[in-house]
Amino acid sequence: MMTDPSNSMHIISASRRTDIPAFYMPWFMRRLDAGLVSYPNPFGGQRCTVSLRPEHVHSFVFWSKNFASFLPHLDAIRDRDARFYCHYTITGAPRFIEPHVPDWEQGVDTFRALVEKTSPRHVQWRFDPILIAEGLTPEFYSARFRQIAQALSGLTERCYFSFASFYGKVERRLTQAGIRYNDPPLAEKHALIHTLADTAEQVGITLYACCQDDLIGGRVKQAHCVDGDLLAELFPDRPLVSAQRPTREACGCFASRDIGIYNTCVHGCVYCYANQSHAGAESRLDAHNVAGEMLVGT
């Protein structure tokens, strides 16, 4: 078993691997009360245990496509002296791409409610991934981005974006769904992002490129989705010593401990890299033990 050194403060990511705020908040609150959580290392499966006690955790980074189930727990999280910021993904993609994600208008309403309890600096908008496919043209994304950005004006300062990564399981899922897709050439990506940057600038939002080095420059900044510098600014009363530790090529994230488990999110997005199959994720959700030390299992 790997354990985290208890004499240093760490960042907890909850989670890139699943959607804890949408589907697993009762479990998370139990783990917060218990002061520790375990998860399998995705490379080899070794059990890892990390402290969630306030003296050991600098802050949490929450990731979700739907924070509605998170909101009722927000005050209780604060009462436990847990600091955090949120990545809220709202793309407005159609149902054949994101079958179980709330409509973007509903997402904006929840986003606003979350900001009202925190601040625009605590809630980051994610417009990712951008999947170019039949019916999902650059024109579609330009128009949808404009709608969402205007609705979020004054509610956030940052928008993180990426283009879809075509892992083998993602390609198989797209093919099985009959979705004709393509990875556009760099020039077409630049043209789309230039249009998005124009819109973002008009509403006071800065674009951040996640794992897209070729698109960084000018009005597009390097993303640090787990951003140690921002966390230190938001919570200066807690010492944080954290270096960048990329999780994949071109990643700008700082070191963190991700407590999620793959193949447990049931949003069913066809572009998802974290799930092998929707049926498998539903099965693991059914097997979830709210009292377990790990999200799935014991």
PDB file of C-alpha atoms in Angstrom:
ATOM      1  CA  MET A   1       0.000   0.000   0.000  1.00  0.00           C
ATOM      2  CA  MET A   2       1.268   3.456  -0.889  1.00  0.00           C
ATOM      3  CA  THR A   3       0.568   6.234   1.584  1.00  0.00           C
ATOM      4  CA  ASP A   4       1.059   9.961   1.272  1.00  0.00           C
ATOM      5  CA  PRO A   5       3.604  11.693   3.538  1.00  0.00           C
ATOM      6  CA  SER A   6       1.550  13.240   6.318  1.00  0.00           C
ATOM      7  CA  ASN A   7       3.945  16.133   6.892  1.00  0.00           C
ATOM      8  CA  SER A   8       3.222  17.894   3.573  1.00  0.00           C
ATOM      9  CA  MET A   9       0.110  19.526   2.175  1.00  0.00           C
ATOM     10  CA  HIS A  10      -1.158  18.134  -1.088  1.00  0.00           C
ATOM     11  CA  ILE A  11      -3.766  18.938  -3.721  1.00  0.00           C
ATOM     12  CA  ILE A  12      -6.627  16.493  -4.230  1.00  0.00           C
ATOM     13  CA  SER A  13      -8.162  16.091  -7.673  1.00  0.00           C
ATOM     14  CA  ALA A  14     -11.775  14.867  -7.630  1.00  0.00           C
ATOM     15  CA  SER A  15     -11.622  13.810 -10.355  1.00  0.00           C
ATOM     16  CA  ARG A  16     -10.337  13.568 -13.913  1.00  0.00           C
ATOM     17  CA  ARG A  17     -11.206   9.855 -13.935  1.00  0.00           C
ATOM     18  CA  THR A  18     -14.915  10.137 -13.129  1.00  0.00           C
ATOM     19  CA  ASP A  19     -17.562  12.655 -12.064  1.00  0.00           C
ATOM     20  CA  ILE A  20     -17.603  12.653  -8.267  1.00  0.00           C
ATOM     21  CA  PRO A  21     -19.707  15.848  -7.867  1.00  0.00           C
ATOM     22  CA  ALA A  22     -22.457  14.457 -10.125  1.00  0.00           C
ATOM     23  CA  PHE A  23     -22.659  10.852  -8.912  1.00  0.00           C
ATOM     24  CA  TYR A  24     -20.687  10.223  -5.720  1.00  0.00           C
ATOM     25  CA  MET A  25     -21.121  13.114  -3.279  1.00  0.00           C
ATOM     26  CA  PRO A  26     -22.473  11.030  -0.336  1.00  0.00           C
ATOM     27  CA  TRP A  27     -19.377   8.822  -0.618  1.00  0.00           C
ATOM     28  CA  PHE A  28     -17.080  11.842  -0.843  1.00  0.00           C
ATOM     29  CA  MET A  29     -18.581  13.443   2.263  1.00  0.00           C
ATOM     30  CA  ARG A  30     -18.082  10.200   4.198  1.00  0.00           C
ATOM     31  CA  ARG A  31     -14.456  10.085   3.109  1.00  0.00           C
ATOM     32  CA  LEU A  32     -13.995  13.717   4.129  1.00  0.00           C
ATOM     33  CA  ASP A  33     -15.363  12.907   7.588  1.00  0.00           C
ATOM     34  CA  ALA A  34     -13.155   9.805   7.816  1.00  0.00           C
ATOM     35  CA  GLY A  35     -10.090  11.853   6.891  1.00  0.00           C
ATOM     36  CA  LEU A  36      -8.693   9.449   4.311  1.00  0.00           C
ATOM     37  CA  VAL A  37      -9.459   7.834   0.982  1.00  0.00           C
ATOM     38  CA  SER A  38      -8.013   5.003  -1.075  1.00  0.00           C
ATOM     39  CA  TYR A  39      -7.874   4.416  -4.809  1.00  0.00           C
ATOM     40  CA  PRO A  40      -6.104   1.997  -7.148  1.00  0.00           C
ATOM     41  CA  ASN A  41      -3.090   3.273  -9.033  1.00  0.00           C
ATOM     42  CA  PRO A  42      -4.259   3.155 -12.677  1.00  0.00           C
ATOM     43  CA  PHE A  43      -0.820   1.870 -13.646  1.00  0.00           C
ATOM     44  CA  GLY A  44      -0.682  -1.539 -12.004  1.00  0.00           C
ATOM     45  CA  GLY A  45      -3.603  -1.349  -9.604  1.00  0.00           C
ATOM     46  CA  GLN A  46      -1.594  -0.878  -6.395  1.00  0.00           C
ATOM     47  CA  ARG A  47      -3.812   0.461  -3.601  1.00  0.00           C
ATOM     48  CA  CYS A  48      -2.954   4.049  -2.633  1.00  0.00           C
ATOM     49  CA  THR A  49      -4.191   5.809   0.493  1.00  0.00           C
ATOM     50  CA  VAL A  50      -4.090   9.564   1.007  1.00  0.00           C
ATOM     51  CA  SER A  51      -5.085  11.768   3.928  1.00  0.00           C
ATOM     52  CA  LEU A  52      -8.038  14.137   3.546  1.00  0.00           C
ATOM     53  CA  ARG A  53      -7.491  15.813   6.903  1.00  0.00           C
ATOM     54  CA  PRO A  54      -7.455  19.633   6.751  1.00  0.00           C
ATOM     55  CA  GLU A  55      -3.881  19.837   8.001  1.00  0.00           C
ATOM     56  CA  HIS A  56      -2.738  17.631   5.104  1.00  0.00           C
ATOM     57  CA  VAL A  57      -4.837  18.948   2.204  1.00  0.00           C
ATOM     58  CA  HIS A  58      -4.116  22.360   0.772  1.00  0.00           C
ATOM     59  CA  SER A  59      -7.154  22.285  -1.492  1.00  0.00           C
ATOM     60  CA  PHE A  60      -9.423  20.255  -3.734  1.00  0.00           C
ATOM     61  CA  VAL A  61      -9.968  20.592  -7.465  1.00  0.00           C
ATOM     62  CA  PHE A  62     -13.440  19.346  -8.410  1.00  0.00           C
ATOM     63  CA  TRP A  63     -14.334  18.403 -11.992  1.00  0.00           C
ATOM     64  CA  SER A  64     -17.885  17.856 -13.236  1.00  0.00           C
ATOM     65  CA  LYS A  65     -20.426  18.217 -16.009  1.00  0.00           C
ATOM     66  CA  ASN A  66     -23.157  18.722 -13.408  1.00  0.00           C
ATOM     67  CA  PHE A  67     -22.595  20.355 -10.017  1.00  0.00           C
ATOM     68  CA  ALA A  68     -26.282  20.226  -9.019  1.00  0.00           C
ATOM     69  CA  SER A  69     -25.656  17.397  -6.528  1.00  0.00           C
ATOM     70  CA  PHE A  70     -22.583  19.206  -5.195  1.00  0.00           C
ATOM     71  CA  LEU A  71     -24.391  22.392  -4.199  1.00  0.00           C
ATOM     72  CA  PRO A  72     -26.312  20.969  -1.195  1.00  0.00           C
ATOM     73  CA  HIS A  73     -22.980  19.821   0.299  1.00  0.00           C
ATOM     74  CA  LEU A  74     -21.021  23.021  -0.304  1.00  0.00           C
ATOM     75  CA  ASP A  75     -21.553  24.552   3.131  1.00  0.00           C
ATOM     76  CA  ALA A  76     -20.712  21.248   4.829  1.00  0.00           C
ATOM     77  CA  ILE A  77     -17.480  21.033   2.831  1.00  0.00           C
ATOM     78  CA  ARG A  78     -16.526  24.502   4.011  1.00  0.00           C
ATOM     79  CA  ASP A  79     -17.469  23.612   7.583  1.00  0.00           C
ATOM     80  CA  ARG A  80     -14.837  20.875   7.369  1.00  0.00           C
ATOM     81  CA  ASP A  81     -12.227  23.506   6.443  1.00  0.00           C
ATOM     82  CA  ALA A  82     -11.846  22.203   2.893  1.00  0.00           C
ATOM     83  CA  ARG A  83     -10.805  24.740   0.249  1.00  0.00           C
ATOM     84  CA  PHE A  84     -11.527  24.183  -3.423  1.00  0.00           C
ATOM     85  CA  TYR A  85     -12.111  25.438  -6.904  1.00  0.00           C
ATOM     86  CA  CYS A  86     -14.173  23.825  -9.655  1.00  0.00           C
ATOM     87  CA  HIS A  87     -13.882  22.911 -13.318  1.00  0.00           C
ATOM     88  CA  TYR A  88     -17.377  22.970 -14.808  1.00  0.00           C
ATOM     89  CA  THR A  89     -17.690  21.435 -18.284  1.00  0.00           C
ATOM     90  CA  ILE A  90     -20.454  22.913 -20.431  1.00  0.00           C
ATOM     91  CA  THR A  91     -20.173  22.261 -24.176  1.00  0.00           C
ATOM     92  CA  GLY A  92     -23.771  22.267 -25.339  1.00  0.00           C
ATOM     93  CA  ALA A  93     -23.064  19.190 -27.465  1.00  0.00           C
ATOM     94  CA  PRO A  94     -26.131  17.317 -28.765  1.00  0.00           C
ATOM     95  CA  ARG A  95     -27.570  14.194 -27.148  1.00  0.00           C
ATOM     96  CA  PHE A  96     -25.906  11.786 -29.552  1.00  0.00           C
ATOM     97  CA  ILE A  97     -22.572  13.009 -28.161  1.00  0.00           C
ATOM     98  CA  GLU A  98     -23.460  13.667 -24.497  1.00  0.00           C
ATOM     99  CA  PRO A  99     -26.599  11.565 -23.884  1.00  0.00           C
ATOM    100  CA  HIS A 100     -26.928  12.035 -20.121  1.00  0.00           C
ATOM    101  CA  VAL A 101     -25.504  15.532 -19.581  1.00  0.00           C
ATOM    102  CA  PRO A 102     -27.922  18.358 -18.654  1.00  0.00           C
ATOM    103  CA  ASP A 103     -28.799  20.890 -21.351  1.00  0.00           C
ATOM    104  CA  TRP A 104     -26.363  23.781 -21.486  1.00  0.00           C
ATOM    105  CA  GLU A 105     -29.019  26.220 -20.242  1.00  0.00           C
ATOM    106  CA  GLN A 106     -29.500  24.092 -17.121  1.00  0.00           C
ATOM    107  CA  GLY A 107     -25.734  23.903 -16.755  1.00  0.00           C
ATOM    108  CA  VAL A 108     -25.506  27.694 -16.827  1.00  0.00           C
ATOM    109  CA  ASP A 109     -28.156  27.964 -14.096  1.00  0.00           C
ATOM    110  CA  THR A 110     -26.186  25.576 -11.877  1.00  0.00           C
ATOM    111  CA  PHE A 111     -22.947  27.378 -12.750  1.00  0.00           C
ATOM    112  CA  ARG A 112     -24.508  30.653 -11.607  1.00  0.00           C
ATOM    113  CA  ALA A 113     -25.688  29.090  -8.339  1.00  0.00           C
ATOM    114  CA  LEU A 114     -22.191  27.744  -7.710  1.00  0.00           C
ATOM    115  CA  VAL A 115     -20.585  31.134  -8.368  1.00  0.00           C
ATOM    116  CA  GLU A 116     -23.072  32.838  -6.040  1.00  0.00           C
ATOM    117  CA  LYS A 117     -21.762  30.628  -3.230  1.00  0.00           C
ATOM    118  CA  THR A 118     -18.079  31.059  -4.202  1.00  0.00           C
ATOM    119  CA  SER A 119     -16.769  33.560  -6.765  1.00  0.00           C
ATOM    120  CA  PRO A 120     -15.984  33.773 -10.498  1.00  0.00           C
ATOM    121  CA  ARG A 121     -12.360  32.908  -9.680  1.00  0.00           C
ATOM    122  CA  HIS A 122     -13.411  29.666  -7.998  1.00  0.00           C
ATOM    123  CA  VAL A 123     -15.363  28.263 -10.959  1.00  0.00           C
ATOM    124  CA  GLN A 124     -13.623  27.613 -14.277  1.00  0.00           C
ATOM    125  CA  TRP A 125     -15.565  26.906 -17.452  1.00  0.00           C
ATOM    126  CA  ARG A 126     -14.446  23.976 -19.610  1.00  0.00           C
ATOM    127  CA  PHE A 127     -15.484  23.873 -23.266  1.00  0.00           C
ATOM    128  CA  ASP A 128     -13.899  20.542 -24.033  1.00  0.00           C
ATOM    129  CA  PRO A 129     -13.391  18.419 -25.847  1.00  0.00           C
ATOM    130  CA  ILE A 130     -14.165  19.929 -29.222  1.00  0.00           C
ATOM    131  CA  LEU A 131     -15.112  16.975 -31.419  1.00  0.00           C
ATOM    132  CA  ILE A 132     -15.325  17.796 -35.114  1.00  0.00           C
ATOM    133  CA  ALA A 133     -17.759  15.372 -36.713  1.00  0.00           C
ATOM    134  CA  GLU A 134     -20.786  15.159 -38.946  1.00  0.00           C
ATOM    135  CA  GLY A 135     -23.191  17.747 -37.568  1.00  0.00           C
ATOM    136  CA  LEU A 136     -20.490  19.166 -35.285  1.00  0.00           C
ATOM    137  CA  THR A 137     -18.781  21.702 -37.500  1.00  0.00           C
ATOM    138  CA  PRO A 138     -16.588  24.656 -36.536  1.00  0.00           C
ATOM    139  CA  GLU A 139     -19.645  26.812 -37.238  1.00  0.00           C
ATOM    140  CA  PHE A 140     -21.670  24.814 -34.701  1.00  0.00           C
ATOM    141  CA  TYR A 141     -18.990  25.248 -32.040  1.00  0.00           C
ATOM    142  CA  SER A 142     -18.561  28.956 -32.768  1.00  0.00           C
ATOM    143  CA  ALA A 143     -22.285  29.572 -32.356  1.00  0.00           C
ATOM    144  CA  ARG A 144     -22.694  27.373 -29.284  1.00  0.00           C
ATOM    145  CA  PHE A 145     -19.594  28.867 -27.632  1.00  0.00           C
ATOM    146  CA  ARG A 146     -21.025  32.344 -28.191  1.00  0.00           C
ATOM    147  CA  GLN A 147     -24.328  31.371 -26.542  1.00  0.00           C
ATOM    148  CA  ILE A 148     -22.671  29.863 -23.484  1.00  0.00           C
ATOM    149  CA  ALA A 149     -19.995  32.553 -23.146  1.00  0.00           C
ATOM    150  CA  GLN A 150     -22.576  35.320 -23.211  1.00  0.00           C
ATOM    151  CA  ALA A 151     -24.649  33.476 -20.603  1.00  0.00           C
ATOM    152  CA  LEU A 152     -21.564  33.086 -18.388  1.00  0.00           C
ATOM    153  CA  SER A 153     -20.432  36.699 -18.757  1.00  0.00           C
ATOM    154  CA  GLY A 154     -19.380  37.951 -15.334  1.00  0.00           C
ATOM    155  CA  LEU A 155     -19.577  34.465 -13.826  1.00  0.00           C
ATOM    156  CA  THR A 156     -16.074  33.240 -14.678  1.00  0.00           C
ATOM    157  CA  GLU A 157     -12.708  34.535 -15.848  1.00  0.00           C
ATOM    158  CA  ARG A 158     -11.356  31.468 -17.637  1.00  0.00           C
ATOM    159  CA  CYS A 159     -12.364  28.959 -20.283  1.00  0.00           C
ATOM    160  CA  TYR A 160     -10.313  25.795 -20.792  1.00  0.00           C
ATOM    161  CA  PHE A 161     -10.591  24.016 -24.130  1.00  0.00           C
ATOM    162  CA  SER A 162      -9.117  21.049 -25.970  1.00  0.00           C
ATOM    163  CA  PHE A 163      -9.758  19.084 -29.119  1.00  0.00           C
ATOM    164  CA  ALA A 164     -10.807  15.458 -28.804  1.00  0.00           C
ATOM    165  CA  SER A 165      -8.085  12.823 -28.439  1.00  0.00           C
ATOM    166  CA  PHE A 166      -8.784   9.720 -30.504  1.00  0.00           C
ATOM    167  CA  TYR A 167      -7.724   6.875 -28.257  1.00  0.00           C
ATOM    168  CA  GLY A 168      -8.545   3.408 -29.577  1.00  0.00           C
ATOM    169  CA  LYS A 169     -11.569   2.972 -27.305  1.00  0.00           C
ATOM    170  CA  VAL A 170     -12.870   6.406 -28.334  1.00  0.00           C
ATOM    171  CA  GLU A 171     -12.540   5.588 -32.033  1.00  0.00           C
ATOM    172  CA  ARG A 172     -14.347   2.272 -31.534  1.00  0.00           C
ATOM    173  CA  ARG A 173     -17.175   3.968 -29.654  1.00  0.00           C
ATOM    174  CA  LEU A 174     -17.579   6.637 -32.337  1.00  0.00           C
ATOM    175  CA  THR A 175     -17.557   4.014 -35.081  1.00  0.00           C
ATOM    176  CA  GLN A 176     -20.120   1.859 -33.272  1.00  0.00           C
ATOM    177  CA  ALA A 177     -22.348   4.925 -32.893  1.00  0.00           C
ATOM    178  CA  GLY A 178     -22.073   5.632 -36.620  1.00  0.00           C
ATOM    179  CA  ILE A 179     -20.469   9.026 -36.031  1.00  0.00           C
ATOM    180  CA  ARG A 180     -18.205  10.225 -38.844  1.00  0.00           C
ATOM    181  CA  TYR A 181     -15.434  12.255 -37.243  1.00  0.00           C
ATOM    182  CA  ASN A 182     -12.093  13.777 -38.125  1.00  0.00           C
ATOM    183  CA  ASP A 183      -9.107  15.412 -36.514  1.00  0.00           C
ATOM    184  CA  PRO A 184      -8.902  18.724 -38.389  1.00  0.00           C
ATOM    185  CA  PRO A 185      -5.571  20.126 -39.579  1.00  0.00           C
ATOM    186  CA  LEU A 186      -3.827  22.638 -37.356  1.00  0.00           C
ATOM    187  CA  ALA A 187      -4.793  25.596 -39.549  1.00  0.00           C
ATOM    188  CA  GLU A 188      -8.494  24.794 -39.110  1.00  0.00           C
ATOM    189  CA  LYS A 189      -8.058  24.476 -35.353  1.00  0.00           C
ATOM    190  CA  HIS A 190      -6.326  27.864 -35.247  1.00  0.00           C
ATOM    191  CA  ALA A 191      -9.151  29.438 -37.248  1.00  0.00           C
ATOM    192  CA  LEU A 192     -11.808  28.096 -34.874  1.00  0.00           C
ATOM    193  CA  ILE A 193      -9.911  29.092 -31.746  1.00  0.00           C
ATOM    194  CA  HIS A 194      -9.350  32.579 -33.166  1.00  0.00           C
ATOM    195  CA  THR A 195     -13.129  32.918 -33.470  1.00  0.00           C
ATOM    196  CA  LEU A 196     -13.665  31.606 -29.933  1.00  0.00           C
ATOM    197  CA  ALA A 197     -11.028  34.024 -28.626  1.00  0.00           C
ATOM    198  CA  ASP A 198     -12.872  36.946 -30.224  1.00  0.00           C
ATOM    199  CA  THR A 199     -16.059  35.950 -28.421  1.00  0.00           C
ATOM    200  CA  ALA A 200     -14.293  35.260 -25.124  1.00  0.00           C
ATOM    201  CA  GLU A 201     -12.546  38.628 -25.204  1.00  0.00           C
ATOM    202  CA  GLN A 202     -15.880  40.416 -25.608  1.00  0.00           C
ATOM    203  CA  VAL A 203     -17.191  38.923 -22.348  1.00  0.00           C
ATOM    204  CA  GLY A 204     -13.982  39.175 -20.303  1.00  0.00           C
ATOM    205  CA  ILE A 205     -12.981  35.509 -20.455  1.00  0.00           C
ATOM    206  CA  THR A 206      -9.446  34.263 -21.177  1.00  0.00           C
ATOM    207  CA  LEU A 207      -8.921  31.068 -23.173  1.00  0.00           C
ATOM    208  CA  TYR A 208      -6.611  28.346 -21.836  1.00  0.00           C
ATOM    209  CA  ALA A 209      -5.430  25.493 -24.067  1.00  0.00           C
ATOM    210  CA  CYS A 210      -5.368  22.102 -22.330  1.00  0.00           C
ATOM    211  CA  CYS A 211      -2.695  19.777 -23.765  1.00  0.00           C
ATOM    212  CA  GLN A 212      -2.675  21.762 -27.023  1.00  0.00           C
ATOM    213  CA  ASP A 213       0.787  23.324 -27.268  1.00  0.00           C
ATOM    214  CA  ASP A 214       0.348  24.169 -30.958  1.00  0.00           C
ATOM    215  CA  LEU A 215      -2.552  26.495 -30.121  1.00  0.00           C
ATOM    216  CA  ILE A 216      -0.881  28.519 -27.364  1.00  0.00           C
ATOM    217  CA  GLY A 217       0.026  32.123 -28.050  1.00  0.00           C
ATOM    218  CA  GLY A 218      -1.440  35.605 -28.064  1.00  0.00           C
ATOM    219  CA  ARG A 219      -4.878  35.449 -26.475  1.00  0.00           C
ATOM    220  CA  VAL A 220      -4.590  31.712 -25.748  1.00  0.00           C
ATOM    221  CA  LYS A 221      -2.708  30.777 -22.581  1.00  0.00           C
ATOM    222  CA  GLN A 222      -1.154  27.506 -21.413  1.00  0.00           C
ATOM    223  CA  ALA A 223      -3.631  25.658 -19.215  1.00  0.00           C
ATOM    224  CA  HIS A 224      -2.694  24.458 -15.758  1.00  0.00           C
ATOM    225  CA  CYS A 225      -5.978  22.745 -14.929  1.00  0.00           C
ATOM    226  CA  VAL A 226      -4.625  21.813 -11.507  1.00  0.00           C
ATOM    227  CA  ASP A 227      -3.100  25.244 -11.000  1.00  0.00           C
ATOM    228  CA  GLY A 228      -0.838  25.521  -7.981  1.00  0.00           C
ATOM    229  CA  ASP A 229      -0.310  29.236  -8.538  1.00  0.00           C
ATOM    230  CA  LEU A 230      -4.043  29.980  -8.630  1.00  0.00           C
ATOM    231  CA  LEU A 231      -4.681  27.811  -5.573  1.00  0.00           C
ATOM    232  CA  ALA A 232      -1.940  29.648  -3.679  1.00  0.00           C
ATOM    233  CA  GLU A 233      -3.578  32.966  -4.612  1.00  0.00           C
ATOM    234  CA  LEU A 234      -7.060  31.816  -3.610  1.00  0.00           C
ATOM    235  CA  PHE A 235      -5.908  30.323  -0.300  1.00  0.00           C
ATOM    236  CA  PRO A 236      -2.772  32.236   0.764  1.00  0.00           C
ATOM    237  CA  ASP A 237      -3.145  31.269   4.423  1.00  0.00           C
ATOM    238  CA  ARG A 238      -2.066  27.702   3.610  1.00  0.00           C
ATOM    239  CA  PRO A 239       1.493  26.955   2.539  1.00  0.00           C
ATOM    240  CA  LEU A 240       1.740  25.145  -0.783  1.00  0.00           C
ATOM    241  CA  VAL A 241       4.884  23.712  -2.306  1.00  0.00           C
ATOM    242  CA  SER A 242       3.848  22.118  -5.590  1.00  0.00           C
ATOM    243  CA  ALA A 243       5.697  21.677  -8.857  1.00  0.00           C
ATOM    244  CA  GLN A 244       4.279  20.984 -12.275  1.00  0.00           C
ATOM    245  CA  ARG A 245       3.734  17.273 -12.859  1.00  0.00           C
ATOM    246  CA  PRO A 246       2.170  16.593 -16.268  1.00  0.00           C
ATOM    247  CA  THR A 247      -0.280  13.706 -16.509  1.00  0.00           C
ATOM    248  CA  ARG A 248       0.176  13.408 -20.288  1.00  0.00           C
ATOM    249  CA  GLU A 249       1.954  15.108 -23.181  1.00  0.00           C
ATOM    250  CA  ALA A 250       1.675  18.927 -23.150  1.00  0.00           C
ATOM    251  CA  CYS A 251      -0.152  18.879 -19.786  1.00  0.00           C
ATOM    252  CA  GLY A 252       0.623  21.859 -17.552  1.00  0.00           C
ATOM    253  CA  CYS A 253      -0.908  20.543 -14.320  1.00  0.00           C
ATOM    254  CA  PHE A 254       0.707  20.774 -10.914  1.00  0.00           C
ATOM    255  CA  ALA A 255       1.168  17.684  -8.751  1.00  0.00           C
ATOM    256  CA  SER A 256      -2.016  16.322  -7.217  1.00  0.00           C
ATOM    257  CA  ARG A 257      -3.555  13.084  -5.983  1.00  0.00           C
ATOM    258  CA  ASP A 258      -6.553  11.992  -8.050  1.00  0.00           C
ATOM    259  CA  ILE A 259      -8.984   9.946  -5.947  1.00  0.00           C
ATOM    260  CA  GLY A 260     -11.287   8.801  -8.752  1.00  0.00           C
ATOM    261  CA  ILE A 261     -11.531   5.437 -10.510  1.00  0.00           C
ATOM    262  CA  TYR A 262     -11.896   4.891 -14.231  1.00  0.00           C
ATOM    263  CA  ASN A 263     -15.055   3.417 -15.774  1.00  0.00           C
ATOM    264  CA  THR A 264     -17.416   4.812 -13.131  1.00  0.00           C
ATOM    265  CA  CYS A 265     -18.946   7.879 -14.844  1.00  0.00           C
ATOM    266  CA  VAL A 266     -22.401   7.349 -16.360  1.00  0.00           C
ATOM    267  CA  HIS A 267     -22.783  10.531 -18.406  1.00  0.00           C
ATOM    268  CA  GLY A 268     -22.174   8.268 -21.413  1.00  0.00           C
ATOM    269  CA  CYS A 269     -20.223  10.776 -23.529  1.00  0.00           C
ATOM    270  CA  VAL A 270     -19.004   9.109 -26.718  1.00  0.00           C
ATOM    271  CA  TYR A 271     -15.641  10.933 -26.639  1.00  0.00           C
ATOM    272  CA  CYS A 272     -14.814   9.845 -23.071  1.00  0.00           C
ATOM    273  CA  TYR A 273     -11.294   8.499 -22.490  1.00  0.00           C
ATOM    274  CA  ALA A 274     -12.068   7.437 -18.900  1.00  0.00           C
ATOM    275  CA  ASN A 275     -14.629   4.726 -19.702  1.00  0.00           C
ATOM    276  CA  GLN A 276     -14.289   1.455 -21.562  1.00  0.00           C
ATOM    277  CA  SER A 277     -18.060   1.205 -21.979  1.00  0.00           C
ATOM    278  CA  HIS A 278     -21.230   2.809 -20.676  1.00  0.00           C
ATOM    279  CA  ALA A 279     -22.584  -0.578 -19.574  1.00  0.00           C
ATOM    280  CA  GLY A 280     -19.427  -1.188 -17.571  1.00  0.00           C
ATOM    281  CA  ALA A 281     -19.726   2.203 -15.883  1.00  0.00           C
ATOM    282  CA  GLU A 282     -23.366   1.530 -14.989  1.00  0.00           C
ATOM    283  CA  SER A 283     -22.375  -1.833 -13.511  1.00  0.00           C
ATOM    284  CA  ARG A 284     -19.688  -0.241 -11.361  1.00  0.00           C
ATOM    285  CA  LEU A 285     -22.081   2.474 -10.217  1.00  0.00           C
ATOM    286  CA  ASP A 286     -24.488  -0.265  -9.131  1.00  0.00           C
ATOM    287  CA  ALA A 287     -21.632  -1.937  -7.225  1.00  0.00           C
ATOM    288  CA  HIS A 288     -20.585   1.319  -5.552  1.00  0.00           C
ATOM    289  CA  ASN A 289     -20.437   1.135  -1.752  1.00  0.00           C
ATOM    290  CA  VAL A 290     -21.114   4.549  -0.236  1.00  0.00           C
ATOM    291  CA  ALA A 291     -19.307   3.452   2.938  1.00  0.00           C
ATOM    292  CA  GLY A 292     -16.279   2.076   1.112  1.00  0.00           C
ATOM    293  CA  GLU A 293     -12.798   3.496   1.475  1.00  0.00           C
ATOM    294  CA  MET A 294     -12.514   3.363  -2.318  1.00  0.00           C
ATOM    295  CA  LEU A 295     -15.070   4.586  -4.839  1.00  0.00           C
ATOM    296  CA  VAL A 296     -15.536   0.999  -6.002  1.00  0.00           C
ATOM    297  CA  GLY A 297     -14.591  -1.890  -3.734  1.00  0.00           C
ATOM    298  CA  THR A 298     -13.557  -1.671  -0.115  1.00  0.00           C
TER     299      THR A 298
END
